[in-house]
Short mmCIF file of C-alpha atoms in Angstrom, two decimals:
data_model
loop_
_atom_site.label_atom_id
_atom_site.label_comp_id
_atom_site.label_asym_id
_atom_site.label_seq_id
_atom_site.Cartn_x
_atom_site.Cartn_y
_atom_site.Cartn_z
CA UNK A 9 6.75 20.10 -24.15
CA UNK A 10 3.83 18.54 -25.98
CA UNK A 11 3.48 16.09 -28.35
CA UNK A 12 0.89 14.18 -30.39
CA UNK A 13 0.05 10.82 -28.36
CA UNK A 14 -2.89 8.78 -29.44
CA UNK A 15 -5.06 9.99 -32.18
CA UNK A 16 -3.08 12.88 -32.57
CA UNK A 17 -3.92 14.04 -29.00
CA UNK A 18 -1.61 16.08 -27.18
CA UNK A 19 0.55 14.81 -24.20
CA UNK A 20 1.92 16.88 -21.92
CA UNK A 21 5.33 16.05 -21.21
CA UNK A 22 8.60 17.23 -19.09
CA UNK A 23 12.01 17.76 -21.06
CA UNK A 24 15.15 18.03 -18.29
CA UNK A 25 18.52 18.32 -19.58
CA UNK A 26 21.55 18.88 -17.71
CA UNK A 27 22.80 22.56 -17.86
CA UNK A 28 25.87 23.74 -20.50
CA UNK A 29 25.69 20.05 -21.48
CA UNK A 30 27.24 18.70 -24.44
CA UNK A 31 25.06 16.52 -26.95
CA UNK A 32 24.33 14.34 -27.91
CA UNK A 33 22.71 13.19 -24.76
CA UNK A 34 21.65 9.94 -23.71
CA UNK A 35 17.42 10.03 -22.70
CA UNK A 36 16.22 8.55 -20.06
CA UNK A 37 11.79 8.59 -20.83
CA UNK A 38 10.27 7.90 -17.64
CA UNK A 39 6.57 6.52 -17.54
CA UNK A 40 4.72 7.72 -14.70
CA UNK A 41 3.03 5.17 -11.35
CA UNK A 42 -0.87 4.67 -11.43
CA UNK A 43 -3.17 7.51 -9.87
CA UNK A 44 0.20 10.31 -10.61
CA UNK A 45 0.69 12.56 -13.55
CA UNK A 46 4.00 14.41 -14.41
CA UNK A 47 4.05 16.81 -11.09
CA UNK A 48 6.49 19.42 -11.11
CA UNK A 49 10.14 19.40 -12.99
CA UNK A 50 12.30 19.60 -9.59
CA UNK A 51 10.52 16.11 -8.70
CA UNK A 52 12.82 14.81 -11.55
CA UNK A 53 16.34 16.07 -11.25
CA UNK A 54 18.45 12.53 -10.62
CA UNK A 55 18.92 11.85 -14.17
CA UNK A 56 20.09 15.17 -15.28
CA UNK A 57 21.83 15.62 -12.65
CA UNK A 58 23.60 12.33 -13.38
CA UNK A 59 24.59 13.97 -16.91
CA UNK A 60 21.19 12.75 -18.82
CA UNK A 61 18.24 14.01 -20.62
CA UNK A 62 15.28 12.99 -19.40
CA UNK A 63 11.36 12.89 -20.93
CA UNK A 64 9.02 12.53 -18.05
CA UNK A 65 5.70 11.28 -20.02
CA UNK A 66 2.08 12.41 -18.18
CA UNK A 67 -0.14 9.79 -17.90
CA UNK A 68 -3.75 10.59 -19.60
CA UNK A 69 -5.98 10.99 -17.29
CA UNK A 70 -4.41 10.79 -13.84
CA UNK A 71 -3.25 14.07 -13.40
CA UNK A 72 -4.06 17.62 -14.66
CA UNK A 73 -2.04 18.05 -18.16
CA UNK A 74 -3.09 15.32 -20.35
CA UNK A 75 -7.41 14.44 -20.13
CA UNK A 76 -8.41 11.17 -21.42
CA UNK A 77 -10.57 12.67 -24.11
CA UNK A 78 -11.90 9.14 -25.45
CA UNK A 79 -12.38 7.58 -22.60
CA UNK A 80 -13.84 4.47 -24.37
CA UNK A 81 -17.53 3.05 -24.58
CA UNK A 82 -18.51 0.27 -22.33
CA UNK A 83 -17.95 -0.23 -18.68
CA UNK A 84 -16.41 2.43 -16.34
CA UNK A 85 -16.05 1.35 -13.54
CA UNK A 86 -16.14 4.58 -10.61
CA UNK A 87 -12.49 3.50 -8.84
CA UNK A 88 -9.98 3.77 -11.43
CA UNK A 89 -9.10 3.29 -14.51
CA UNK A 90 -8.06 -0.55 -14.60
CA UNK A 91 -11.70 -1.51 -16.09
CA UNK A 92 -12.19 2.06 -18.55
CA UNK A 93 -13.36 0.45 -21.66
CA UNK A 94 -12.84 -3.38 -20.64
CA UNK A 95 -15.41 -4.36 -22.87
CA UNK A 96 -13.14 -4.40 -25.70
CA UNK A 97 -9.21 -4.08 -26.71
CA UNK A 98 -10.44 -1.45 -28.88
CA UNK A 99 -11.84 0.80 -26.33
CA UNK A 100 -9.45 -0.15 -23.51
CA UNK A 101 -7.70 2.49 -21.33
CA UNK A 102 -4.65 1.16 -22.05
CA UNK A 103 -4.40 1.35 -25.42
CA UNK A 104 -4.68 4.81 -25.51
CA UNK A 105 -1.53 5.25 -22.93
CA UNK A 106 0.66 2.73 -24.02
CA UNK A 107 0.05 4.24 -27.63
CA UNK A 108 0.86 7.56 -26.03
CA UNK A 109 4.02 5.81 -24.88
CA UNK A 110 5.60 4.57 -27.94
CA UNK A 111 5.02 8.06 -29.21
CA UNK A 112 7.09 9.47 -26.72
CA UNK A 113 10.31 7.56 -27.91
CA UNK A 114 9.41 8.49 -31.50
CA UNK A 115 8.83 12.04 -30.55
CA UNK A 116 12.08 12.32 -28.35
CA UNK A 117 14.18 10.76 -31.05
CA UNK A 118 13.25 13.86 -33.74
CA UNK A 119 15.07 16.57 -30.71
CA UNK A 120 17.90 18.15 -31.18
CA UNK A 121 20.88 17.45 -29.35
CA UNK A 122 19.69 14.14 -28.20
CA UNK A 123 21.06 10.99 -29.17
CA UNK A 124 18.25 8.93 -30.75
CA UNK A 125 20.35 5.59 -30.40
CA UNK A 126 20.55 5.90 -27.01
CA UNK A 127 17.01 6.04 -25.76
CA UNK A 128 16.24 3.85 -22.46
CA UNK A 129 12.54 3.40 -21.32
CA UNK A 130 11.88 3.20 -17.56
CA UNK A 131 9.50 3.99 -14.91
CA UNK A 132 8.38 2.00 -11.85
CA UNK A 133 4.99 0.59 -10.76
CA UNK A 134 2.40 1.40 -13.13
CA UNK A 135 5.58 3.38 -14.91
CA UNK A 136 7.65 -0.03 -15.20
CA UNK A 137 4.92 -1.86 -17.09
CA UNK A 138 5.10 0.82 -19.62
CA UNK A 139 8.60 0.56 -19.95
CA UNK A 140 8.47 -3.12 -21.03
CA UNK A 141 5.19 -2.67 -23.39
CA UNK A 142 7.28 -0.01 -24.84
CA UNK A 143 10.47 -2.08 -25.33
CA UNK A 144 7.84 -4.70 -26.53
CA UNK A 145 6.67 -2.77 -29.63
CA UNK A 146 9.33 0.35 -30.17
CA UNK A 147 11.21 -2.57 -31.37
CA UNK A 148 14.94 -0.77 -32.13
CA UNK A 149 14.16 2.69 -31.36
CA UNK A 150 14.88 1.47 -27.17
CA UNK A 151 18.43 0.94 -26.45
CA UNK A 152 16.87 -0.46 -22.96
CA UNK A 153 14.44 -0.66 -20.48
CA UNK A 154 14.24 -0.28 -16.79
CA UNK A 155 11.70 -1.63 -15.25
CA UNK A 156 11.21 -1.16 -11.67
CA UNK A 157 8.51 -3.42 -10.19
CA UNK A 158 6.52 -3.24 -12.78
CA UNK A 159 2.29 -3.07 -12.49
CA UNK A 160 0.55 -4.42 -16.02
CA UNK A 161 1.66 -8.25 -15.25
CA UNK A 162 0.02 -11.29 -15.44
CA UNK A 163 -3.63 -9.89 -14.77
CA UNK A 164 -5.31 -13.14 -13.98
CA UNK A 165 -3.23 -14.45 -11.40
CA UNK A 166 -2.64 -10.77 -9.62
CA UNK A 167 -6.23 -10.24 -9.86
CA UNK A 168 -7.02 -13.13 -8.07
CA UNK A 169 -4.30 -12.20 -5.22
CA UNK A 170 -3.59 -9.14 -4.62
CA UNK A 171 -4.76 -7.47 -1.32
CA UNK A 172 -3.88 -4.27 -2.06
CA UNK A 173 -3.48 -1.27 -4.99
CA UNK A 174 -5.50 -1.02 -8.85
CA UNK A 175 -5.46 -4.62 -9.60
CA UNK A 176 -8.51 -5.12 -6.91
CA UNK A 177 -10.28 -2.83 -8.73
CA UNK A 178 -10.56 -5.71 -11.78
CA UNK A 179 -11.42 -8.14 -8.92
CA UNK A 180 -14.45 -5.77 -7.37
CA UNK A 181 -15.41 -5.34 -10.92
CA UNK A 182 -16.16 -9.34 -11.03
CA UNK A 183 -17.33 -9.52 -7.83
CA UNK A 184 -20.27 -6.95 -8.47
CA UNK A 185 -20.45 -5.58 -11.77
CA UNK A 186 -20.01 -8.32 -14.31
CA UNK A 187 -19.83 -12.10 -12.29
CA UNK A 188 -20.05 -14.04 -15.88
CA UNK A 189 -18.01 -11.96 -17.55
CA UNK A 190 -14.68 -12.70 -16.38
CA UNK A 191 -13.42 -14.40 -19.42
CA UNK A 192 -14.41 -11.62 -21.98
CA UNK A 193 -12.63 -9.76 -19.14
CA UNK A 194 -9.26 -10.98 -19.22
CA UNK A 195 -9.54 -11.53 -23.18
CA UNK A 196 -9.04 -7.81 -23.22
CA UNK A 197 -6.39 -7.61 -20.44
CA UNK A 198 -4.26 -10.36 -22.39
CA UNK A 199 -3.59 -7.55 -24.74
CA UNK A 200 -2.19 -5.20 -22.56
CA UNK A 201 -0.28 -7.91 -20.49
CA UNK A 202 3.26 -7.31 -19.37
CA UNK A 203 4.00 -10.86 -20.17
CA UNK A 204 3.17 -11.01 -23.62
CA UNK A 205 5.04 -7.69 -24.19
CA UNK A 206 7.93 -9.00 -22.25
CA UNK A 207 7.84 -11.71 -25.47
CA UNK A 208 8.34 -9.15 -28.26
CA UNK A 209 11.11 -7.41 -26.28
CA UNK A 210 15.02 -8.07 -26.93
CA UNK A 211 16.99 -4.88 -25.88
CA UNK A 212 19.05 -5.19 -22.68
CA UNK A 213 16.85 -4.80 -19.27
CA UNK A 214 17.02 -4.24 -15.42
CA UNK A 215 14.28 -4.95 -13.79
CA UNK A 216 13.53 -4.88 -10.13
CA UNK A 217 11.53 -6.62 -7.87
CA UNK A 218 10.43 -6.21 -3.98
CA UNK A 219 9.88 -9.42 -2.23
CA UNK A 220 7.46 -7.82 -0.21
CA UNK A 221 5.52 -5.90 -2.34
CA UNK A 222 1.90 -6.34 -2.15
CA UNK A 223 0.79 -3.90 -5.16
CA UNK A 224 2.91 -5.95 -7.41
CA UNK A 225 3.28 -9.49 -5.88
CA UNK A 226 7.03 -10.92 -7.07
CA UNK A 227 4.94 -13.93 -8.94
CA UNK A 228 3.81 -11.51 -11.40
CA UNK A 229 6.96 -9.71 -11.93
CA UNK A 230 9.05 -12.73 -12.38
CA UNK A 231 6.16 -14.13 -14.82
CA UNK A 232 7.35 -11.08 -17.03
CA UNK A 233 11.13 -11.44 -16.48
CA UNK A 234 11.25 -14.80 -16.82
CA UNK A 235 9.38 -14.61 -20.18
CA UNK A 236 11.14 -11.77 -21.34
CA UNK A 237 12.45 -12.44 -24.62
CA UNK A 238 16.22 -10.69 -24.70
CA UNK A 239 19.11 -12.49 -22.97
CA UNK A 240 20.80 -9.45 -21.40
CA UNK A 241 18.07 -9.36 -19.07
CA UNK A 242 18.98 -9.10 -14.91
CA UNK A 243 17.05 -8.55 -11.82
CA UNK A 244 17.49 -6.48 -9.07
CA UNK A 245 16.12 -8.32 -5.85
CA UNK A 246 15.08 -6.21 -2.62
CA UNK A 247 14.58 -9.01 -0.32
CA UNK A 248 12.24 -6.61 2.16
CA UNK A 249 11.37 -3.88 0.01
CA UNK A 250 7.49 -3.49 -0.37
CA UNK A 251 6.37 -1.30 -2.94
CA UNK A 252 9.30 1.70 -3.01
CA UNK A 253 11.20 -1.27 -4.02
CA UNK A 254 15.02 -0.49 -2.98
CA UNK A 255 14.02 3.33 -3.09
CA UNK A 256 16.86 5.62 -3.32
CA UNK A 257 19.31 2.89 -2.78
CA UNK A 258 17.87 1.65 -6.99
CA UNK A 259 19.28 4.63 -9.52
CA UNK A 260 22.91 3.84 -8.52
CA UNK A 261 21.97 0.63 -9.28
CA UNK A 262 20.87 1.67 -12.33
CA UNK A 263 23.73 4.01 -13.64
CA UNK A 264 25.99 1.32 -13.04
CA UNK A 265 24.16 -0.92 -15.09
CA UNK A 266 23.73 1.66 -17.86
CA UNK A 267 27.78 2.36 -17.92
CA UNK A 268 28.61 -1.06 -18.09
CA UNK A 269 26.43 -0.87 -21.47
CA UNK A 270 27.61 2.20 -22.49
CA UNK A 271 24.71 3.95 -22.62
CA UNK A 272 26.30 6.76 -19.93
CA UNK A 273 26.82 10.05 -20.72
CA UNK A 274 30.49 11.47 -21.75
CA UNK A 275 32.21 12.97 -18.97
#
């Protein structure tokens, strides 16, 4: 399916449900990991398979269905797309996906046979820090988010430690590119900070951390968790999971939580 993300731009996006089901069906939307856009529909077949609809929202840019049309004036820098635009919040990669986001749940809600009530957010990585900027500003259109080690958090202090994944990209950026602009930097990151969304959000929330994850260090997952603004908030811990987390030993972690706030599909 496509529909209109930010400035009326189309997103391309994946719409599973589970065959000869009955409606209406809970969604799962699922925010994509940095670098990855949609792929194929059979690399998404636990949720309807576990009775659920699922939107599987392409990330501008990263892959071949949705282009990053306004790309943003100011600094590019040639690695990724953690500095696109940095120069501004106006002009910031990020606003255009997370906009593109929040669309998503509006869009999915307006379906047929879907239950608009029972929309949860998720996605891990680059995908989980969606999740909680959408439960952050989709206000009660989220019944909850999932957020599975989630990127987007606490910029200054994971830019200053991270050995490995996007956020070195905003360190190399400093390093070379712009040494006396690191403040003007990080003005515009604040914005987009998992944190700050993690304020604004109330619904319930599961998120997920690995202790050994050196993409998403657990400092700057627990910075969002532990500001996160709803009390029905709990954390799955993988004591030696790196960045896959718990891998596939995480959904049935997750459709137990999901029952227990019945937000599972009839049977």
């Amino acid at each position: 399916m496509r529909f209109p993300g930010w400035n009326g731009e189309p997103v391309a996006a994946w719409l599973l449900r589970p065959r000869n089901a009955a409606g209406p069906l809970p969604v799962v939307v699922t925010y994509m990991g940095y670098g990855g856009g949609r792929g194929l529909p059979t690399d998404h077949l636990f949720w309807s398979a576990a009775g659920y609809a699922q939107l599987v929202v392409d990330s501008r840019g990263h892959g071949h269905d949705t282009p990053d049309r306004g790309m943003g004036d100011g600094t590019q820098w040639v690695e990724g797309f953690m500095t696109r635009g940095i120069d501004s919040p106006d002009t910031y990669y990020y606003r255009r996906l997370v906009t593109d986001c929040v669309r998503a749940v509006e869009a999915v809600a307006e379906l047929p046979g879907l239950d608009g009530r029972r929309i949860v957010v998720a996605g891990a990585s680059q995908g989980g820090g969606l999740a909680l900027a959408v439960a952050g500003l989709a206000g009660d259109r989220v019944a909850a988010a999932m957020p599975d080690l989630p990127f987007l958090c606490h910029f200054r202090h994971a830019a200053a430690i991270c050995g490995d994944g996007p956020y070195q990209e905003i360190a190399k950026y400093l390093r070379w590119q712009s040494r006396h602009r690191a403040e003007p930097a990080f003005a515009t990151l604040d914005h987009f900070d998992g944190v700050h969304f993690a304020r604004r959000a109330t619904v319930p929330t599961l998120f997920s951390v690995g202790l050994m994850d050196p993409v998403c260090p657990p400092s700057t997952v627990y910075a969002a968790f532990n500001h996160y603004a709803g009390e029905d908030r709990t954390m799955t811990v993988w004591p030696f999971g790196g960045h896959g987390g718990g891998h596939g030993s995480n959904p049935p972690v997750q459709l137990a939580w999901l029952r227990e706030r019945d937000l599972a599909p009839a049977l």
